Amino acid sequence: MKYALVTGGSRGLGRAVCLKLSAMGYPVLINYKSNSEAAQETKSLIEEAGGNAELMPFDVSVQSEVEKAVDEWQESHPEDYIAVLVNNAGIRRDNLMIFMQDDDWNSVLNTNLNSFFFLTRRVLKNMLSKRWGRIVNMASLSGIKGLPGQTNYSAAKAALIGATKALAQEVAARKVTVNAVAPGFIATDMTKELPEDELKKMIPVGRFGKPEEVASAVGFLVSDEAAYITGEVISVNGGLYT
Ligand code: NAP
């Protein structure tokens, strides 16, 4: 059976992506770091809608944890494979560069970028041998435009876009597509402390986006209809500069 793994599936965009992929028929592996209650809520929402989900806690920024979790899951599911991988888990630690601490830089790069390498390399083997896979990376407007106060986050997301385009060309012949979605301002825990009333004046659509509006773009990229789209970045940002 083909499974979908969504990192950071406990809350926010990841939860909406889990629900979308479940509605498309995938059993979903819900990764998260520490918020078991929120992850369990995502699982319950999937089950209430008639889908199947398993919790898969691990820290995406720690290579040994990533590989152990995937290896253990694979051992207990010898007939199945992770056919859809959504690299969504992310954090931000904003500060002007002159004030930025080593840990602000390293934790953002490890969680938003190095996690992509740790997890994708491990999961890719089966996608290539089964000759079908979908990888969607959660980038950001910040990785396209660059945002002041986010040199760490912009660097991680821009690199993720570069990696998306490079990997897409490596694996296209095996029917594995690799794309990115670049949200603008979406209403989640990550943006709840931002001055929404001020910021939405800059957004042509005039509001923050909803997690479901990002999840629908991910769902499209995962669908068979998107088989000829790879190495692409879809912005979901209400018309904000790209
Ligand atoms: P969020 O509400 O803060 O949720 C973050 C999710 O990532 C949670 O599920 C969290 O798990 C998980 N996570 C964080 N660090 C992790 C780690 N080391 N290992 C495993 N899981 C980890 O964030 P969001 O707004 O949904 O953002 C999701 C993605 O979209 C991120 O990559 C973010 O950069 C990107 N994005 C968001 C926006 C926006 O406006 N919201 C815009 C552009 C891009 P726990 O629940 O266990 O903490």
PDB file of C-alpha atoms and ligand atoms in Angstrom, residues 7-14 31-36 38 58-61 87-91 111-112 138-141 153 157 182-191, ligand 1:
ATOM      1  CA  THR A   7       6.249  16.162   8.585  1.00  0.00           C
ATOM      2  CA  GLY A   8       4.865  18.655  11.088  1.00  0.00           C
ATOM      3  CA  GLY A   9       1.414  17.112  10.629  1.00  0.00           C
ATOM      4  CA  SER A  10       0.186  17.894  14.123  1.00  0.00           C
ATOM      5  CA  ARG A  11      -0.826  21.489  13.522  1.00  0.00           C
ATOM      6  CA  GLY A  12      -1.240  24.292  10.990  1.00  0.00           C
ATOM      7  CA  LEU A  13      -0.514  23.615   7.342  1.00  0.00           C
ATOM      8  CA  GLY A  14       0.646  20.070   8.048  1.00  0.00           C
ATOM      9  CA  ASN A  31       5.027  13.297  12.034  1.00  0.00           C
ATOM     10  CA  TYR A  32       5.495  15.871  14.796  1.00  0.00           C
ATOM     11  CA  LYS A  33       8.133  16.792  17.338  1.00  0.00           C
ATOM     12  CA  SER A  34       6.503  17.118  20.754  1.00  0.00           C
ATOM     13  CA  ASN A  35       2.845  18.162  20.620  1.00  0.00           C
ATOM     14  CA  SER A  36       1.237  14.714  20.988  1.00  0.00           C
ATOM     15  CA  ALA A  38      -2.346  18.139  18.580  1.00  0.00           C
ATOM     16  CA  PHE A  58      10.570  12.277  15.545  1.00  0.00           C
ATOM     17  CA  ASP A  59      12.714  15.387  15.336  1.00  0.00           C
ATOM     18  CA  VAL A  60      13.264  16.090  11.625  1.00  0.00           C
ATOM     19  CA  SER A  61      16.419  18.032  12.414  1.00  0.00           C
ATOM     20  CA  ASN A  87       8.461  18.017   3.904  1.00  0.00           C
ATOM     21  CA  ASN A  88       6.424  20.551   5.840  1.00  0.00           C
ATOM     22  CA  ALA A  89       7.872  20.784   9.368  1.00  0.00           C
ATOM     23  CA  GLY A  90       9.417  24.178   9.932  1.00  0.00           C
ATOM     24  CA  ILE A  91      10.279  26.833  12.453  1.00  0.00           C
ATOM     25  CA  THR A 111      14.787  22.052  10.802  1.00  0.00           C
ATOM     26  CA  ASN A 112      13.793  23.654   7.497  1.00  0.00           C
ATOM     27  CA  MET A 138       6.974  23.503   1.959  1.00  0.00           C
ATOM     28  CA  ALA A 139       8.980  26.557   0.954  1.00  0.00           C
ATOM     29  CA  SER A 140       7.888  30.159   1.543  1.00  0.00           C
ATOM     30  CA  LEU A 141       7.526  33.565  -0.033  1.00  0.00           C
ATOM     31  CA  TYR A 153      14.683  31.326   7.228  1.00  0.00           C
ATOM     32  CA  LYS A 157      13.671  28.132   2.086  1.00  0.00           C
ATOM     33  CA  ALA A 182       5.509  28.709  -1.341  1.00  0.00           C
ATOM     34  CA  PRO A 183       2.871  30.108   1.012  1.00  0.00           C
ATOM     35  CA  GLY A 184       2.629  33.792   1.860  1.00  0.00           C
ATOM     36  CA  PHE A 185       0.924  34.670   5.160  1.00  0.00           C
ATOM     37  CA  ILE A 186      -1.281  31.795   6.321  1.00  0.00           C
ATOM     38  CA  ALA A 187      -3.214  31.809   9.602  1.00  0.00           C
ATOM     39  CA  THR A 188      -1.459  29.251  11.843  1.00  0.00           C
ATOM     40  CA  ASP A 189       0.417  29.225  15.158  1.00  0.00           C
ATOM     41  CA  MET A 190       3.517  30.363  13.250  1.00  0.00           C
ATOM     42  CA  THR A 191       1.900  33.654  12.247  1.00  0.00           C
TER      43      THR A 191
HETATM   44  P1  NAP B   1       3.206  25.710  12.835  1.00  0.00           P
HETATM   45  O1  NAP B   1       1.739  25.979  12.965  1.00  0.00           O
HETATM   46  O2  NAP B   1       4.148  26.398  13.742  1.00  0.00           O
HETATM   47  O3  NAP B   1       3.434  24.119  12.939  1.00  0.00           O
HETATM   48  C1  NAP B   1       4.739  23.609  12.856  1.00  0.00           C
HETATM   49  C2  NAP B   1       4.691  22.115  12.710  1.00  0.00           C
HETATM   50  O4  NAP B   1       6.038  21.640  12.509  1.00  0.00           O
HETATM   51  C3  NAP B   1       4.178  21.417  13.951  1.00  0.00           C
HETATM   52  O5  NAP B   1       3.480  20.272  13.545  1.00  0.00           O
HETATM   53  C4  NAP B   1       5.458  21.043  14.696  1.00  0.00           C
HETATM   54  O6  NAP B   1       5.331  19.901  15.550  1.00  0.00           O
HETATM   55  C5  NAP B   1       6.349  20.688  13.507  1.00  0.00           C
HETATM   56  N1  NAP B   1       7.768  20.749  13.832  1.00  0.00           N
HETATM   57  C6  NAP B   1       8.515  21.845  14.166  1.00  0.00           C
HETATM   58  N2  NAP B   1       9.797  21.496  14.381  1.00  0.00           N
HETATM   59  C7  NAP B   1       9.852  20.149  14.189  1.00  0.00           C
HETATM   60  C8  NAP B   1      10.903  19.195  14.268  1.00  0.00           C
HETATM   61  N3  NAP B   1      12.151  19.542  14.593  1.00  0.00           N
HETATM   62  N4  NAP B   1      10.615  17.893  14.008  1.00  0.00           N
HETATM   63  C9  NAP B   1       9.354  17.524  13.684  1.00  0.00           C
HETATM   64  N5  NAP B   1       8.331  18.381  13.577  1.00  0.00           N
HETATM   65  C10 NAP B   1       8.577  19.679  13.840  1.00  0.00           C
HETATM   66  O7  NAP B   1       3.715  26.036  11.368  1.00  0.00           O
HETATM   67  P2  NAP B   1       2.907  26.239   9.992  1.00  0.00           P
HETATM   68  O8  NAP B   1       2.520  27.657   9.870  1.00  0.00           O
HETATM   69  O9  NAP B   1       1.869  25.173   9.847  1.00  0.00           O
HETATM   70  O10 NAP B   1       4.082  26.006   8.938  1.00  0.00           O
HETATM   71  C11 NAP B   1       4.276  24.774   8.264  1.00  0.00           C
HETATM   72  C12 NAP B   1       5.326  24.969   7.196  1.00  0.00           C
HETATM   73  O11 NAP B   1       4.919  25.995   6.300  1.00  0.00           O
HETATM   74  C13 NAP B   1       6.694  25.408   7.728  1.00  0.00           C
HETATM   75  O12 NAP B   1       7.726  24.800   6.981  1.00  0.00           O
HETATM   76  C14 NAP B   1       6.690  26.897   7.498  1.00  0.00           C
HETATM   77  O13 NAP B   1       8.005  27.391   7.380  1.00  0.00           O
HETATM   78  C15 NAP B   1       5.914  26.974   6.198  1.00  0.00           C
HETATM   79  N6  NAP B   1       5.299  28.278   5.945  1.00  0.00           N
HETATM   80  C16 NAP B   1       4.326  28.752   6.767  1.00  0.00           C
HETATM   81  C17 NAP B   1       3.747  29.985   6.471  1.00  0.00           C
HETATM   82  C18 NAP B   1       2.643  30.576   7.303  1.00  0.00           C
HETATM   83  O14 NAP B   1       2.264  31.722   7.035  1.00  0.00           O
HETATM   84  N7  NAP B   1       2.099  29.883   8.279  1.00  0.00           N
HETATM   85  C19 NAP B   1       4.192  30.720   5.376  1.00  0.00           C
HETATM   86  C20 NAP B   1       5.190  30.207   4.566  1.00  0.00           C
HETATM   87  C21 NAP B   1       5.734  28.968   4.861  1.00  0.00           C
HETATM   88  P3  NAP B   1       4.841  20.051  17.114  1.00  0.00           P
HETATM   89  O15 NAP B   1       3.345  20.261  17.039  1.00  0.00           O
HETATM   90  O16 NAP B   1       5.214  18.764  17.759  1.00  0.00           O
HETATM   91  O17 NAP B   1       5.551  21.246  17.661  1.00  0.00           O
END
